[in-house]
Amino acid sequence: MTSHQTTQTMKPATAAKKLGVYLEATPTEFQEGVVSRTELAALQSDPPEWLQELRNNGPHPRPVVAAKLGISISGLARGGVTDALTTEQIDALKQDDPEWLRKERAIQAEVRKETVRIKERNAERSSKAQEPRS
């Protein structure tokens, strides 16, 4: 008795998300097909020209735009950015440095500080809990 290995596949939207690209900007054959895990690994290790172009110049999906701007996805929405942006548009936003972007970066910095504080507090509590009691 042999076991048959089925190939795991994913929807194009999932593959695009894992690749960090905007699905609507990918080639039609990518959008209309399915992607196996092997194909995804090949795309990640040896990206074709279209994938390199999308990663370098966009349009980028919102998580990538938020990361490039140093803010959260929610911050993008609060700033009125709902569409994918190209690298050029992101650079222009950074150059203009609007008030909403400065505010969102400050919020993100506070969130990061708070995350570090909570991790340190939890680590301290954990180490105290492991100390032997006398």
N, CA, C and O of each residue as an XYZ file, in Angstrom:
536
protein
N       0.848     -1.178      0.000
C       0.000      0.000      0.000
C       0.893      1.241      0.000
O       1.733      1.406      0.885
N       0.712      2.096     -0.979
C       1.494      3.329     -1.057
C       0.588      4.507     -0.758
O      -0.584      4.525     -1.135
N       1.133      5.457     -0.096
C       0.342      6.654      0.184
C       0.566      7.648     -0.952
O       1.685      7.837     -1.428
N      -0.501      8.259     -1.359
C      -0.422      9.244     -2.439
C      -0.305     10.625     -1.832
O      -1.162     11.070     -1.068
N       0.755     11.274     -2.184
C       1.020     12.622     -1.692
C       0.257     13.605     -2.592
O       0.525     13.683     -3.791
N      -0.680     14.343     -2.020
C      -1.376     15.354     -2.811
C      -0.608     16.664     -2.707
O      -0.079     17.012     -1.652
N      -0.559     17.362     -3.794
C       0.142     18.632     -3.828
C      -0.714     19.692     -3.157
O      -1.879     19.884     -3.507
N      -0.121     20.376     -2.191
C      -0.851     21.448     -1.527
C      -0.813     22.682     -2.416
O       0.243     23.093     -2.896
N      -1.982     23.259     -2.621
C      -2.058     24.467     -3.441
C      -2.728     25.574     -2.641
O      -3.352     25.339     -1.606
N      -2.578     26.787     -3.157
C      -3.210     27.933     -2.513
C      -3.800     28.843     -3.570
O      -3.413     28.812     -4.738
N      -4.727     29.637     -3.138
C      -5.329     30.614     -4.043
C      -4.288     31.671     -4.392
O      -3.346     31.893     -3.631
N      -4.457     32.322     -5.536
C      -3.519     33.380     -5.919
C      -3.419     34.498     -4.874
O      -2.341     35.053     -4.660
N      -4.527     34.824     -4.233
C      -4.510     35.890     -3.228
C      -3.595     35.524     -2.059
O      -2.863     36.369     -1.543
N      -3.647     34.263     -1.651
C      -2.791     33.801     -0.559
C      -1.329     33.840     -0.976
O      -0.469     34.291     -0.219
N      -1.055     33.363     -2.184
C       0.323     33.358     -2.688
C       0.856     34.787     -2.800
O       1.999     35.055     -2.430
N       0.031     35.702     -3.308
C       0.451     37.100     -3.447
C       0.765     37.693     -2.075
O       1.735     38.435     -1.919
N      -0.058     37.362     -1.088
C       0.167     37.863      0.269
C       1.496     37.337      0.810
O       2.264     38.088      1.412
N       1.767     36.045      0.596
C       3.020     35.454      1.068
C       4.223     36.042      0.336
O       5.310     36.132      0.906
N       4.037     36.442     -0.918
C       5.114     37.039     -1.704
C       5.262     38.537     -1.431
O       6.261     39.147     -1.811
N       4.257     39.127     -0.768
C       4.304     40.557     -0.447
C       4.038     41.449     -1.646
O       4.600     42.539     -1.753
N       3.171     40.981     -2.559
C       2.858     41.772     -3.750
C       1.352     41.996     -3.847
O       0.557     41.273     -3.248
N       0.989     43.001     -4.606
C      -0.405     43.374     -4.834
C      -0.969     42.468     -5.925
O      -0.495     42.500     -7.061
N      -1.971     41.665     -5.592
C      -2.506     40.658     -6.507
C      -2.924     41.241     -7.851
O      -2.631     40.661     -8.896
N      -3.608     42.386     -7.832
C      -4.119     42.960     -9.073
C      -3.015     43.387    -10.032
O      -3.273     43.603    -11.216
N      -1.785     43.511     -9.531
C      -0.665     43.919    -10.380
C       0.107     42.714    -10.935
O       1.020     42.877    -11.744
N      -0.260     41.526    -10.502
C       0.438     40.331    -10.978
C      -0.073     39.940    -12.364
O      -1.151     40.376    -12.768
N       0.684     39.124    -13.095
C       0.226     38.679    -14.424
C      -1.085     37.897    -14.335
O      -1.373     37.260    -13.322
N      -1.858     37.953    -15.391
C      -3.167     37.297    -15.443
C      -3.071     35.813    -15.140
O      -3.905     35.278    -14.410
N      -2.070     35.138    -15.689
C      -1.950     33.696    -15.449
C      -1.720     33.392    -13.971
O      -2.146     32.343    -13.488
N      -1.059     34.285    -13.248
C      -0.875     34.110    -11.807
C      -2.211     34.312    -11.090
O      -2.558     33.544    -10.193
N      -2.954     35.339    -11.484
C      -4.226     35.663    -10.835
C      -5.286     34.591    -11.047
O      -6.136     34.383    -10.182
N      -5.246     33.913    -12.180
C      -6.311     32.966    -12.520
C      -5.954     31.526    -12.201
O      -6.810     30.649    -12.319
N      -4.724     31.252    -11.801
C      -4.314     29.880    -11.532
C      -4.305     29.578    -10.056
O      -4.825     30.340     -9.241
N      -3.707     28.457     -9.729
C      -3.449     28.106     -8.341
C      -1.940     27.948     -8.211
O      -1.249     27.678     -9.193
N      -1.444     28.114     -7.012
C      -0.004     28.057     -6.790
C       0.282     26.945     -5.786
O      -0.280     26.922     -4.691
N       1.157     26.031     -6.171
C       1.535     24.961     -5.244
C       2.619     25.491     -4.320
O       3.242     26.517     -4.592
N       2.834     24.780     -3.231
C       3.881     25.188     -2.298
C       5.250     25.149     -2.977
O       6.113     25.981     -2.698
N       5.440     24.183     -3.865
C       6.705     24.078     -4.595
C       6.895     25.286     -5.497
O       7.988     25.848     -5.567
N       5.825     25.690     -6.192
C       5.905     26.865     -7.065
C       6.170     28.132     -6.246
O       6.941     28.995     -6.665
N       5.533     28.240     -5.087
C       5.746     29.398     -4.218
C       7.209     29.455     -3.771
O       7.834     30.515     -3.794
N       7.738     28.315     -3.369
C       9.143     28.272     -2.944
C      10.060     28.686     -4.091
O      11.044     29.394     -3.878
N       9.739     28.245     -5.309
C      10.547     28.613     -6.472
C      10.453     30.112     -6.738
O      11.453     30.749     -7.069
N       9.256     30.677     -6.594
C       9.081     32.118     -6.795
C       9.870     32.912     -5.756
O      10.433     33.964     -6.058
N       9.902     32.397     -4.538
C      10.624     33.101     -3.472
C      12.140     32.992     -3.638
O      12.863     33.961     -3.404
N      12.615     31.831     -4.035
C      14.061     31.645     -4.127
C      14.661     32.207     -5.418
O      15.800     32.675     -5.423
N      13.899     32.161     -6.507
C      14.389     32.662     -7.793
C      13.268     33.455     -8.464
O      12.652     32.978     -9.417
N      13.000     34.684     -7.959
C      11.852     35.434     -8.471
C      12.011     35.823     -9.945
O      13.074     36.280    -10.367
N      10.926     35.633    -10.727
C      10.966     36.059    -12.119
C      10.997     37.589    -12.204
O      10.824     38.282    -11.202
N      11.216     38.088    -13.390
C      11.366     39.532    -13.576
C      10.131     40.302    -13.112
O      10.264     41.353    -12.484
N       8.924     39.793    -13.412
C       7.706     40.508    -13.025
C       7.604     40.644    -11.503
O       7.138     41.664    -10.996
N       8.046     39.607    -10.778
C       7.987     39.649     -9.316
C       9.026     40.621     -8.758
O       8.737     41.363     -7.820
N      10.207     40.620     -9.317
C      11.239     41.566     -8.890
C      10.779     42.999     -9.131
O      10.974     43.876     -8.290
N      10.169     43.224    -10.288
C       9.664     44.558    -10.637
C       8.597     45.018     -9.640
O       8.624     46.157     -9.172
N       7.652     44.115     -9.319
C       6.598     44.460     -8.356
C       7.183     44.748     -6.977
O       6.769     45.697     -6.311
N       8.131     43.944     -6.553
C       8.733     44.155     -5.231
C       9.515     45.459     -5.171
O       9.529     46.133     -4.142
N      10.161     45.811     -6.269
C      10.971     47.034     -6.280
C      10.142     48.296     -6.470
O      10.368     49.291     -5.781
N       9.190     48.270     -7.391
C       8.488     49.490     -7.781
C       7.000     49.524     -7.446
O       6.380     50.585     -7.505
N       6.424     48.387     -7.099
C       5.001     48.353     -6.776
C       4.130     48.255     -7.997
O       4.623     48.022     -9.101
N       2.864     48.427     -7.818
C       2.186     48.885     -6.596
C       2.303     47.849     -5.482
O       2.302     46.640     -5.714
N       2.404     48.374     -4.267
C       2.580     47.535     -3.085
C       1.253     47.412     -2.338
O       0.464     48.356     -2.315
N       1.001     46.237     -1.722
C      -0.204     46.085     -0.893
C      -0.071     46.920      0.384
O       1.025     47.332      0.763
N      -1.192     47.155      1.026
C      -1.200     48.025      2.210
C      -0.234     47.614      3.319
O       0.392     48.493      3.912
N      -0.078     46.310      3.633
C       0.895     45.969      4.680
C       2.319     46.410      4.327
O       3.073     46.839      5.200
N       2.681     46.305      3.057
C       4.016     46.717      2.623
C       4.133     48.239      2.668
O       5.157     48.774      3.092
N       3.086     48.931      2.231
C       3.082     50.397      2.264
C       3.238     50.876      3.718
O       4.033     51.768      4.014
N       2.460     50.262      4.607
C       2.536     50.652      6.024
C       3.944     50.426      6.572
O       4.484     51.281      7.275
N       4.534     49.282      6.252
C       5.879     48.984      6.744
C       6.897     49.971      6.192
O       7.780     50.421      6.922
N       6.787     50.310      4.921
C       7.732     51.249      4.311
C       7.596     52.646      4.917
O       8.570     53.396      4.973
N       6.395     52.994      5.369
C       6.171     54.302      5.979
C       6.423     54.285      7.491
O       6.491     55.339      8.124
N       6.560     53.091      8.062
C       6.811     52.988      9.495
C       5.573     53.225     10.344
O       5.659     53.733     11.461
N       4.409     52.847      9.796
C       3.154     53.023     10.523
C       2.337     51.734     10.431
O       2.752     50.777      9.777
N       1.184     51.713     11.082
C       0.313     50.546     11.038
C      -0.638     50.639      9.846
O      -0.789     51.696      9.232
N      -1.270     49.522      9.536
C      -2.265     49.508      8.457
C      -3.445     50.397      8.857
O      -4.021     51.085      8.015
N      -3.797     50.379     10.134
C      -4.873     51.250     10.623
C      -4.494     52.716     10.440
O      -5.336     53.551     10.109
N      -3.218     53.014     10.659
C      -2.736     54.379     10.470
C      -2.863     54.817      9.026
O      -3.159     55.979      8.746
N      -2.640     53.884      8.105
C      -2.837     54.193      6.681
C      -4.285     54.595      6.435
O      -4.563     55.593      5.769
N      -5.199     53.806      6.981
C      -6.625     54.088      6.781
C      -6.993     55.437      7.389
O      -7.724     56.219      6.782
N      -6.481     55.707      8.595
C      -6.776     56.998      9.220
C      -6.218     58.150      8.393
O      -6.775     59.248      8.385
N      -5.121     57.892      7.703
C      -4.512     58.911      6.846
C      -5.185     59.029      5.490
O      -4.813     59.880      4.681
N      -6.178     58.175      5.234
C      -6.911     58.243      3.971
C      -6.277     57.455      2.834
O      -6.691     57.590      1.683
N      -5.272     56.631      3.143
C      -4.635     55.821      2.105
C      -5.318     54.459      2.090
O      -5.145     53.651      3.002
N      -6.092     54.222      1.044
C      -6.821     52.962      0.949
C      -6.387     52.119     -0.243
O      -6.736     50.942     -0.329
N      -5.635     52.704     -1.155
C      -5.206     51.992     -2.356
C      -3.750     51.563     -2.238
O      -3.002     52.039     -1.383
N      -3.378     50.656     -3.119
C      -1.968     50.262     -3.209
C      -1.183     51.459     -3.739
O      -1.691     52.243     -4.539
N       0.065     51.587     -3.280
C       0.910     52.690     -3.721
C       2.184     52.151     -4.356
O       2.659     51.070     -4.006
N       2.722     52.907     -5.280
C       4.002     52.549     -5.880
C       5.121     53.056     -4.977
O       4.890     53.863     -4.078
N       6.314     52.581     -5.223
C       7.474     53.032     -4.458
C       7.651     54.540     -4.619
O       7.985     55.245     -3.666
N       7.422     55.018     -5.828
C       7.538     56.455     -6.096
C       6.548     57.255     -5.247
O       6.901     58.295     -4.691
N       5.317     56.771     -5.152
C       4.303     57.458     -4.346
C       4.658     57.418     -2.859
O       4.444     58.392     -2.138
N       5.199     56.290     -2.406
C       5.609     56.164     -1.008
C       6.745     57.142     -0.710
O       6.744     57.818      0.319
N       7.711     57.205     -1.623
C       8.833     58.133     -1.441
C       8.350     59.586     -1.415
O       8.855     60.404     -0.645
N       7.367     59.895     -2.264
C       6.813     61.252     -2.291
C       6.124     61.579     -0.959
O       6.246     62.690     -0.443
N       5.404     60.603     -0.416
C       4.748     60.800      0.883
C       5.791     61.048      1.977
O       5.626     61.929      2.821
N       6.863     60.258      1.946
C       7.930     60.445      2.937
C       8.544     61.838      2.800
O       8.844     62.497      3.796
N       8.722     62.271      1.564
C       9.322     63.579      1.288
C       8.415     64.703      1.785
O       8.881     65.654      2.412
N       7.110     64.585      1.500
C       6.144     65.610      1.915
C       5.969     65.622      3.433
O       5.745     66.676      4.027
N       6.073     64.436      4.062
C       5.928     64.277      5.506
C       4.709     65.026      6.052
O       4.843     65.942      6.864
N       3.503     64.617      5.587
C       2.295     65.306      6.072
C       2.083     65.096      7.570
O       2.645     64.178      8.167
N       1.281     65.945      8.153
C       0.999     65.917      9.585
C       0.487     64.539     10.026
O       0.932     64.007     11.043
N      -0.453     63.959      9.254
C      -1.023     62.664      9.644
C       0.060     61.582      9.700
O       0.007     60.698     10.555
N       1.036     61.647      8.801
C       2.102     60.647      8.783
C       3.010     60.809     10.007
O       3.407     59.818     10.620
N       3.335     62.041     10.360
C       4.147     62.280     11.560
C       3.418     61.764     12.795
O       4.016     61.131     13.665
N       2.112     62.044     12.859
C       1.300     61.612     13.997
C       1.271     60.072     14.079
O       1.425     59.504     15.161
N       1.075     59.411     12.945
C       1.005     57.949     12.934
C       2.346     57.317     13.286
O       2.389     56.277     13.943
N       3.431     57.934     12.857
C       4.759     57.421     13.225
C       4.981     57.545     14.728
O       5.566     56.656     15.346
N       4.517     58.646     15.317
C       4.634     58.837     16.766
C       3.811     57.781     17.504
O       4.261     57.216     18.501
N       2.607     57.521     17.007
C       1.745     56.495     17.610
C       2.442     55.139     17.537
O       2.472     54.395     18.517
N       3.004     54.822     16.366
C       3.682     53.537     16.174
C       4.881     53.410     17.112
O       5.134     52.332     17.652
N       5.615     54.495     17.308
C       6.765     54.471     18.217
C       6.312     54.175     19.644
O       6.965     53.421     20.366
N       5.185     54.778     20.047
C       4.637     54.526     21.389
C       4.200     53.072     21.535
O       4.427     52.452     22.574
N       3.579     52.536     20.500
C       3.133     51.142     20.527
C       4.343     50.216     20.685
O       4.297     49.264     21.463
N       5.405     50.490     19.962
C       6.621     49.667     20.061
C       7.221     49.743     21.461
O       7.638     48.725     22.015
N       7.266     50.950     22.036
C       7.790     51.116     23.395
C       6.957     50.310     24.395
O       7.497     49.637     25.273
N       5.654     50.390     24.245
C       4.750     49.678     25.148
C       4.927     48.166     25.006
O       4.890     47.440     26.000
N       5.116     47.698     23.795
C       5.331     46.266     23.550
C       6.603     45.800     24.250
O       6.616     44.739     24.874
N       7.654     46.574     24.149
C       8.915     46.242     24.816
C       8.720     46.239     26.325
O       9.199     45.336     27.011
N       8.025     47.237     26.844
C       7.783     47.328     28.288
C       7.024     46.102     28.794
O       7.359     45.546     29.840
N       6.005     45.687     28.052
C       5.201     44.523     28.459
C       6.030     43.248     28.406
O       5.920     42.400     29.291
N       6.858     43.106     27.374
C       7.728     41.919     27.280
C       8.672     41.859     28.459
O       8.863     40.798     29.054
N       9.266     42.992     28.802
C      10.202     43.036     29.925
C       9.484     42.716     31.232
O      10.004     41.970     32.062
N       8.299     43.273     31.415
C       7.515     43.002     32.627
C       7.185     41.518     32.722
O       7.320     40.918     33.789
N       6.749     40.921     31.604
C       6.400     39.498     31.616
C       7.620     38.615     31.863
O       7.526     37.595     32.547
N       8.762     39.009     31.306
C       9.989     38.239     31.539
C      10.379     38.309     33.009
O      10.804     37.312     33.591
N      10.235     39.481     33.605
C      10.560     39.654     35.020
C       9.624     38.809     35.887
O      10.075     38.149     36.823
N       8.342     38.828     35.584
C       7.365     38.029     36.335
C       7.683     36.543     36.192
O       7.591     35.783     37.157
N       8.053     36.143     34.993
C       8.368     34.745     34.731
C       9.592     34.300     35.525
O       9.611     33.204     36.085
N      10.608     35.148     35.572
C      11.822     34.789     36.310
C      11.547     34.753     37.814
O      12.115     33.921     38.522
N      10.683     35.644     38.314
C      10.331     35.629     39.737
C       9.526     34.381     40.084
O       9.677     33.824     41.172
N       8.682     33.945     39.171
C       7.856     32.762     39.418
C       8.710     31.510     39.465
O       8.329     30.528     40.102
N       9.857     31.525     38.802
C      10.717     30.338     38.775
C      11.713     30.285     39.936
O      12.384     29.272     40.131
N      11.812     31.377     40.708
C      12.714     31.387     41.863
C      12.166     30.457     42.929
O      10.957     30.415     43.159
N      13.057     29.705     43.589
C      12.574     28.806     44.656
C      12.102     29.622     45.857
O      12.678     30.654     46.204
N      11.047     29.128     46.471
C      10.516     29.820     47.650
C      11.140     29.210     48.892
O      11.413     28.010     48.942
N      11.362     30.049     49.892
C      11.962     29.535     51.118
C      10.974     29.470     52.244
O      11.324     29.057     53.349
